[in-house]
C-alpha cells in the first residue's frame, strides 16, 4: 500500500489558519477525486477542516489504534467507504503513526458490516 503525506510547509507562515485551510482543501480535493482507503490526520482542527470538505452520510467509530487515536469508517455521499483516523496532538510517541500504518497494511481492521 502506498502512503501519501500532506504536511505543513517547513517554514512557518504568518497565518497558521490559512495553512491549515490550504492543507485541508488539498486533502479533501484529493479524497474526492481519487481512490483512497484511509485518511489519518493529526489534530482535531486538521481533521475537522478536512471532513468539512467531504460529503459524509454516515460515520461509525471502529476502535482505537492507541489511546487518543481512534479509527472510524465513513460513508461518503458517492457511496464509497473511507476509514478515518485522528491522532490527538498530545498522544503517542515517535512511532505511533508508523504502527498505525503497519496495522492498516496488514489489513487487521475488521469491517463488520456495511454502513447505511
XYZ file of C-alpha atoms in Angstrom:
116
model
C 0.000 0.000 0.000
C 1.153 3.484 -0.802
C 1.124 6.336 1.720
C 0.594 9.946 0.636
C 1.753 12.535 3.159
C 0.486 16.100 3.209
C 2.120 18.366 5.739
C 2.554 21.992 6.621
C 5.433 23.872 4.991
C 8.741 23.670 6.872
C 8.867 27.462 7.092
C 6.316 28.923 9.483
C 3.638 31.123 7.965
C 2.343 34.336 9.478
C -1.191 32.945 9.404
C -1.328 29.298 10.569
C -5.088 29.194 9.994
C -4.619 29.785 6.267
C -2.010 26.984 6.164
C -4.490 24.647 7.880
C -7.242 25.512 5.412
C -4.894 25.118 2.422
C -3.847 21.643 3.586
C -7.453 20.657 4.338
C -8.690 21.910 0.954
C -5.913 19.965 -0.808
C -6.640 16.803 1.197
C -10.424 16.979 0.704
C -9.944 17.535 -3.030
C -7.657 14.521 -3.319
C -10.068 12.385 -1.288
C -12.977 13.362 -3.545
C -11.092 12.918 -6.824
C -9.061 9.753 -6.221
C -9.478 6.402 -4.526
C -8.016 6.381 -1.017
C -8.854 3.770 1.602
C -7.750 5.678 4.713
C -7.116 9.225 5.846
C -5.096 9.877 9.007
C -4.811 13.372 10.432
C -3.020 14.720 13.465
C -5.056 17.171 15.470
C -8.769 17.823 15.691
C -8.672 21.139 13.836
C -6.977 19.477 10.869
C -9.451 16.600 10.749
C -12.441 18.901 11.173
C -11.277 21.082 8.288
C -10.752 18.019 6.048
C -14.102 16.453 6.939
C -15.920 19.735 6.295
C -14.849 19.369 2.663
C -16.357 15.885 2.265
C -19.990 14.829 1.953
C -20.265 12.245 4.765
C -23.609 10.438 5.056
C -22.780 8.099 7.956
C -19.927 7.510 10.386
C -19.082 4.718 12.857
C -16.212 4.504 15.355
C -14.497 1.115 14.967
C -11.714 1.112 17.567
C -8.574 2.873 18.763
C -5.078 2.197 17.469
C -3.832 3.580 20.780
C -5.361 5.856 23.428
C -6.224 9.182 21.809
C -6.028 7.721 18.287
C -9.486 6.492 17.164
C -10.350 4.861 13.860
C -13.753 5.235 12.228
C -15.462 4.387 8.986
C -17.350 6.952 6.922
C -19.816 6.524 4.103
C -19.289 9.291 1.573
C -22.058 10.850 -0.484
C -20.955 8.956 -3.601
C -21.283 5.602 -1.792
C -17.575 5.000 -1.153
C -16.360 3.996 2.294
C -13.349 5.709 3.838
C -11.511 4.782 7.026
C -10.745 7.892 9.074
C -8.243 8.076 11.934
C -7.316 11.099 14.020
C -4.340 11.210 16.345
C -4.762 13.792 19.060
C -1.765 16.108 19.191
C -0.557 15.221 22.682
C -0.889 11.445 22.400
C 1.512 8.795 21.215
C 5.235 8.683 20.578
C 7.558 8.980 17.589
C 6.393 5.616 16.189
C 2.628 5.912 16.754
C 1.814 6.768 13.136
C 4.173 4.069 11.840
C 2.456 1.430 13.972
C -0.990 2.521 12.771
C 0.099 2.379 9.131
C 1.626 -1.070 9.719
C -1.686 -2.309 11.166
C -3.572 -0.913 8.190
C -1.144 -2.530 5.751
C -1.574 -5.886 7.497
C -5.320 -5.451 7.000
C -6.006 -6.012 10.694
C -9.029 -3.714 10.539
C -12.169 -5.827 10.504
C -15.087 -4.457 8.509
C -18.075 -5.641 10.494
C -20.929 -4.609 8.203
C -21.827 -2.118 5.542
C -22.777 1.381 6.605
C -26.202 2.626 5.647
